[in-house]
PDB file of C-alpha atoms in Angstrom:
ATOM      1  CA  ARG A   1     -15.834  52.326 -32.846  1.00  0.00           C
ATOM      2  CA  TYR A   2     -12.215  54.597 -31.565  1.00  0.00           C
ATOM      3  CA  VAL A   3     -10.209  52.205 -29.057  1.00  0.00           C
ATOM      4  CA  ALA A   4      -8.343  55.204 -27.654  1.00  0.00           C
ATOM      5  CA  ASN A   5     -11.452  56.609 -27.345  1.00  0.00           C
ATOM      6  CA  GLU A   6     -12.569  54.199 -25.249  1.00  0.00           C
ATOM      7  CA  SER A   7      -9.706  53.198 -23.162  1.00  0.00           C
ATOM      8  CA  ARG A   8      -9.650  57.192 -21.840  1.00  0.00           C
ATOM      9  CA  ILE A   9     -13.265  57.063 -20.691  1.00  0.00           C
ATOM     10  CA  ASP A  10     -12.654  53.796 -18.521  1.00  0.00           C
ATOM     11  CA  ARG A  11      -9.562  55.655 -17.616  1.00  0.00           C
ATOM     12  CA  TRP A  12     -11.024  59.128 -17.082  1.00  0.00           C
ATOM     13  CA  MET A  13     -14.029  56.663 -15.635  1.00  0.00           C
ATOM     14  CA  ALA A  14     -11.492  54.172 -13.029  1.00  0.00           C
ATOM     15  CA  ALA A  15     -10.224  58.339 -11.713  1.00  0.00           C
ATOM     16  CA  ILE A  16     -13.344  59.412 -10.394  1.00  0.00           C
ATOM     17  CA  SER A  17     -14.027  56.269  -8.980  1.00  0.00           C
ATOM     18  CA  MET A  18     -10.331  56.155  -7.352  1.00  0.00           C
ATOM     19  CA  TRP A  19     -11.509  60.344  -6.974  1.00  0.00           C
ATOM     20  CA  VAL A  20     -15.732  58.591  -4.670  1.00  0.00           C
ATOM     21  CA  SER A  21     -13.011  56.514  -3.505  1.00  0.00           C
ATOM     22  CA  SER A  22     -11.666  59.139  -0.924  1.00  0.00           C
ATOM     23  CA  PRO A  23     -12.211  62.435  -2.175  1.00  0.00           C
ATOM     24  CA  PHE A  24     -10.138  64.860   0.382  1.00  0.00           C
ATOM     25  CA  TYR A  25      -6.657  63.300   0.134  1.00  0.00           C
ATOM     26  CA  GLY A  26      -6.740  60.811  -2.827  1.00  0.00           C
ATOM     27  CA  VAL A  27      -5.645  57.343  -3.396  1.00  0.00           C
ATOM     28  CA  GLY A  28      -1.366  58.099  -3.106  1.00  0.00           C
ATOM     29  CA  LEU A  29       1.008  60.438  -5.531  1.00  0.00           C
ATOM     30  CA  GLY A  30       1.854  58.403  -8.355  1.00  0.00           C
ATOM     31  CA  CYS A  31      -0.725  55.065  -7.237  1.00  0.00           C
ATOM     32  CA  TYR A  32      -3.143  55.579 -10.312  1.00  0.00           C
ATOM     33  CA  PRO A  33      -2.027  52.890 -12.299  1.00  0.00           C
ATOM     34  CA  ASP A  34      -1.413  50.184 -10.205  1.00  0.00           C
ATOM     35  CA  LEU A  35      -4.815  51.004  -8.640  1.00  0.00           C
ATOM     36  CA  HIS A  36      -6.789  51.315 -11.799  1.00  0.00           C
ATOM     37  CA  TYR A  37      -7.126  47.754 -12.332  1.00  0.00           C
ATOM     38  CA  GLN A  38      -9.780  47.667  -9.105  1.00  0.00           C
ATOM     39  CA  HIS A  39     -11.287  50.956 -10.701  1.00  0.00           C
ATOM     40  CA  VAL A  40     -11.829  49.670 -14.196  1.00  0.00           C
ATOM     41  CA  TYR A  41     -14.606  50.864 -15.553  1.00  0.00           C
ATOM     42  CA  TYR A  42     -14.619  48.040 -19.374  1.00  0.00           C
ATOM     43  CA  ALA A  43     -13.008  45.168 -18.637  1.00  0.00           C
ATOM     44  CA  ARG A  44     -12.240  44.768 -21.969  1.00  0.00           C
ATOM     45  CA  SER A  45     -10.584  48.178 -22.424  1.00  0.00           C
ATOM     46  CA  PHE A  46      -7.710  48.030 -25.369  1.00  0.00           C
ATOM     47  CA  GLU A  47      -5.341  48.965 -22.892  1.00  0.00           C
ATOM     48  CA  ALA A  48      -7.067  47.363 -19.372  1.00  0.00           C
ATOM     49  CA  GLU A  49      -3.826  45.652 -18.868  1.00  0.00           C
ATOM     50  CA  GLN A  50      -1.014  48.891 -19.083  1.00  0.00           C
ATOM     51  CA  HIS A  51       0.056  50.169 -16.545  1.00  0.00           C
ATOM     52  CA  MET A  52      -0.778  54.306 -17.860  1.00  0.00           C
ATOM     53  CA  GLY A  53      -2.207  57.509 -16.237  1.00  0.00           C
ATOM     54  CA  ALA A  54      -5.775  58.614 -16.391  1.00  0.00           C
ATOM     55  CA  HIS A  55      -5.722  61.012 -20.192  1.00  0.00           C
ATOM     56  CA  ASN A  56      -6.588  63.461 -17.529  1.00  0.00           C
ATOM     57  CA  LEU A  57      -4.318  65.379 -15.721  1.00  0.00           C
ATOM     58  CA  TYR A  58      -6.809  67.042 -13.498  1.00  0.00           C
ATOM     59  CA  LEU A  59      -8.942  63.549 -12.696  1.00  0.00           C
ATOM     60  CA  GLU A  60      -5.303  61.880 -12.061  1.00  0.00           C
ATOM     61  CA  ILE A  61      -4.051  65.093  -9.344  1.00  0.00           C
ATOM     62  CA  LEU A  62      -8.474  64.288  -8.454  1.00  0.00           C
ATOM     63  CA  ALA A  63      -8.332  60.537  -7.218  1.00  0.00           C
ATOM     64  CA  GLU A  64      -4.239  60.650  -6.221  1.00  0.00           C
ATOM     65  CA  LEU A  65      -4.086  63.714  -4.410  1.00  0.00           C
ATOM     66  CA  GLY A  66      -8.511  64.335  -4.518  1.00  0.00           C
ATOM     67  CA  ILE A  67      -9.964  67.786  -3.740  1.00  0.00           C
ATOM     68  CA  ILE A  68      -7.018  69.726  -1.425  1.00  0.00           C
ATOM     69  CA  GLY A  69      -4.472  67.976  -4.296  1.00  0.00           C
ATOM     70  CA  LEU A  70      -6.120  69.671  -6.941  1.00  0.00           C
ATOM     71  CA  PHE A  71      -6.624  73.049  -5.254  1.00  0.00           C
ATOM     72  CA  ALA A  72      -3.229  72.713  -4.563  1.00  0.00           C
ATOM     73  CA  PHE A  73      -2.729  72.661  -8.271  1.00  0.00           C
ATOM     74  CA  LEU A  74      -5.432  75.250  -8.816  1.00  0.00           C
ATOM     75  CA  LEU A  75      -3.509  77.929  -6.357  1.00  0.00           C
ATOM     76  CA  LEU A  76      -0.153  76.636  -8.075  1.00  0.00           C
ATOM     77  CA  ILE A  77      -1.721  77.814 -11.828  1.00  0.00           C
ATOM     78  CA  VAL A  78      -3.309  80.648 -10.111  1.00  0.00           C
ATOM     79  CA  ALA A  79       0.306  82.055  -8.481  1.00  0.00           C
ATOM     80  CA  PHE A  80       2.306  81.562 -11.890  1.00  0.00           C
ATOM     81  CA  LEU A  81      -0.152  84.145 -13.339  1.00  0.00           C
ATOM     82  CA  ILE A  82       0.321  86.319 -10.531  1.00  0.00           C
ATOM     83  CA  GLU A  83       4.086  86.276 -11.544  1.00  0.00           C
ATOM     84  CA  THR A  84       3.533  86.496 -15.643  1.00  0.00           C
ATOM     85  CA  ARG A  85       1.570  90.014 -15.214  1.00  0.00           C
ATOM     86  CA  ARG A  86       3.645  91.456 -12.577  1.00  0.00           C
ATOM     87  CA  ILE A  87       6.003  90.874 -15.862  1.00  0.00           C
ATOM     88  CA  TYR A  88       3.616  92.437 -18.062  1.00  0.00           C
ATOM     89  CA  ARG A  89       3.664  95.698 -16.043  1.00  0.00           C
ATOM     90  CA  LEU A  90       7.151  95.834 -14.592  1.00  0.00           C
ATOM     91  CA  GLY A  91       7.735  95.488 -18.964  1.00  0.00           C
ATOM     92  CA  VAL A  92       5.333  99.142 -19.570  1.00  0.00           C
ATOM     93  CA  ASP A  93       8.590 100.073 -21.601  1.00  0.00           C
ATOM     94  CA  SER A  94      10.071  97.218 -23.097  1.00  0.00           C
ATOM     95  CA  PRO A  95       7.800  95.571 -25.985  1.00  0.00           C
ATOM     96  CA  GLU A  96       9.152  92.283 -25.728  1.00  0.00           C
ATOM     97  CA  ILE A  97       9.493  91.433 -21.721  1.00  0.00           C
ATOM     98  CA  ARG A  98       5.439  91.970 -22.109  1.00  0.00           C
ATOM     99  CA  ALA A  99       5.849  89.836 -24.984  1.00  0.00           C
ATOM    100  CA  PHE A 100       7.433  87.328 -22.718  1.00  0.00           C
ATOM    101  CA  SER A 101       5.099  87.721 -20.596  1.00  0.00           C
ATOM    102  CA  LEU A 102       2.759  85.793 -23.034  1.00  0.00           C
ATOM    103  CA  GLY A 103       4.660  83.584 -24.423  1.00  0.00           C
ATOM    104  CA  LEU A 104       4.754  81.820 -20.782  1.00  0.00           C
ATOM    105  CA  GLU A 105       1.215  82.324 -19.956  1.00  0.00           C
ATOM    106  CA  GLY A 106       0.991  81.259 -23.889  1.00  0.00           C
ATOM    107  CA  MET A 107       3.518  77.767 -23.226  1.00  0.00           C
ATOM    108  CA  MET A 108       1.093  77.251 -19.816  1.00  0.00           C
ATOM    109  CA  LEU A 109      -2.275  77.613 -21.700  1.00  0.00           C
ATOM    110  CA  VAL A 110      -0.581  74.760 -24.364  1.00  0.00           C
ATOM    111  CA  TYR A 111       0.283  71.710 -21.547  1.00  0.00           C
ATOM    112  CA  LEU A 112      -3.816  73.398 -18.890  1.00  0.00           C
ATOM    113  CA  VAL A 113      -5.156  71.954 -22.396  1.00  0.00           C
ATOM    114  CA  HIS A 114      -3.669  68.957 -24.026  1.00  0.00           C
ATOM    115  CA  VAL A 115      -3.638  67.688 -20.342  1.00  0.00           C
ATOM    116  CA  LEU A 116      -7.211  67.608 -20.132  1.00  0.00           C
ATOM    117  CA  VAL A 117      -6.796  64.458 -22.959  1.00  0.00           C
ATOM    118  CA  ASN A 118      -2.729  63.055 -22.968  1.00  0.00           C
ATOM    119  CA  ASN A 119      -0.821  61.370 -20.346  1.00  0.00           C
ATOM    120  CA  LEU A 120       1.716  63.512 -19.581  1.00  0.00           C
ATOM    121  CA  GLY A 121       1.880  64.290 -16.539  1.00  0.00           C
ATOM    122  CA  PRO A 122       2.481  63.121 -14.530  1.00  0.00           C
ATOM    123  CA  SER A 123       5.686  62.467 -15.819  1.00  0.00           C
ATOM    124  CA  ASP A 124       9.992  62.793 -16.249  1.00  0.00           C
ATOM    125  CA  LYS A 125       9.228  63.478 -19.974  1.00  0.00           C
ATOM    126  CA  ILE A 126       6.933  66.826 -18.560  1.00  0.00           C
ATOM    127  CA  ASP A 127       8.081  67.295 -15.468  1.00  0.00           C
ATOM    128  CA  ILE A 128      11.117  68.842 -15.125  1.00  0.00           C
ATOM    129  CA  CYS A 129       9.704  71.508 -18.316  1.00  0.00           C
ATOM    130  CA  PHE A 130       6.536  71.968 -16.335  1.00  0.00           C
ATOM    131  CA  TRP A 131       8.602  73.279 -13.776  1.00  0.00           C
ATOM    132  CA  THR A 132      10.670  74.950 -15.333  1.00  0.00           C
ATOM    133  CA  LEU A 133       8.590  76.979 -16.807  1.00  0.00           C
ATOM    134  CA  CYS A 134       6.741  77.502 -12.833  1.00  0.00           C
ATOM    135  CA  GLY A 135       9.816  78.757 -11.729  1.00  0.00           C
ATOM    136  CA  LEU A 136      10.920  80.612 -14.625  1.00  0.00           C
ATOM    137  CA  ALA A 137       8.084  83.341 -13.639  1.00  0.00           C
ATOM    138  CA  PRO A 138       9.351  84.546 -10.537  1.00  0.00           C
ATOM    139  CA  SER A 139      12.395  84.653 -11.171  1.00  0.00           C
ATOM    140  CA  VAL A 140      12.580  87.408 -14.380  1.00  0.00           C
ATOM    141  CA  ARG A 141       9.904  88.819 -12.442  1.00  0.00           C
ATOM    142  CA  CYS A 142      12.932  88.804  -9.373  1.00  0.00           C
ATOM    143  CA  GLY A 143      14.816  89.695 -11.610  1.00  0.00           C
ATOM    144  CA  LEU A 144      13.200  92.787 -13.072  1.00  0.00           C
ATOM    145  CA  GLN A 145      13.180  94.333 -10.060  1.00  0.00           C
ATOM    146  CA  TRP A 146      15.982  94.293  -8.762  1.00  0.00           C
ATOM    147  CA  LEU A 147      17.467  95.892 -12.071  1.00  0.00           C
ATOM    148  CA  LEU A 148      14.424  98.683 -11.914  1.00  0.00           C
ATOM    149  CA  ILE A 149      15.131  99.241  -8.431  1.00  0.00           C
ATOM    150  CA  GLN A 150      19.204  99.074  -8.999  1.00  0.00           C
ATOM    151  CA  ASN A 151      18.703 101.821 -12.375  1.00  0.00           C
ATOM    152  CA  LYS A 152      16.259 104.144  -9.949  1.00  0.00           C
ATOM    153  CA  GLN A 153      19.478 104.012  -7.377  1.00  0.00           C
ATOM    154  CA  LYS A 154      22.200 104.969  -9.966  1.00  0.00           C
ATOM    155  CA  GLY A 155      19.260 108.114 -11.137  1.00  0.00           C
ATOM    156  CA  ALA A 156      18.980 106.545 -14.123  1.00  0.00           C
ATOM    157  CA  SER A 157      15.110 105.814 -16.079  1.00  0.00           C
ATOM    158  CA  PRO A 158      14.447 101.911 -16.198  1.00  0.00           C
TER     159      PRO A 158
END
């Protein structure tokens, strides 16, 4: 009987209960910690009285923002991956650029796996890193495309 597992299951079940109560729009951004008590699954849980997240970002998004919010989050991840693939293709003659693209994807993959069982997001500590990572892909891709255009106009090879 490991208390952390008990607490996670309790928080996951509370998130599912919140989602079921409002499946399309959720209960409201940031409301999970305050509404957890109304949806508590295991009343004797070790962390039942602490204001924490759902220990699963996907379930927390479902609870707070519903199907629409989860769909928007997944669209963001797909857009990120499209951008990193564009960077990879632009780096056809540059192993460094291709490695950078794969590194960005690796960082995102680590984040997406970790938030399955941890209480990282949403919080200011991880959101800064997450949004910076999301913003790096399109900004680097735009910069690379600009350089390629400049090189073509000068007649140089990329």
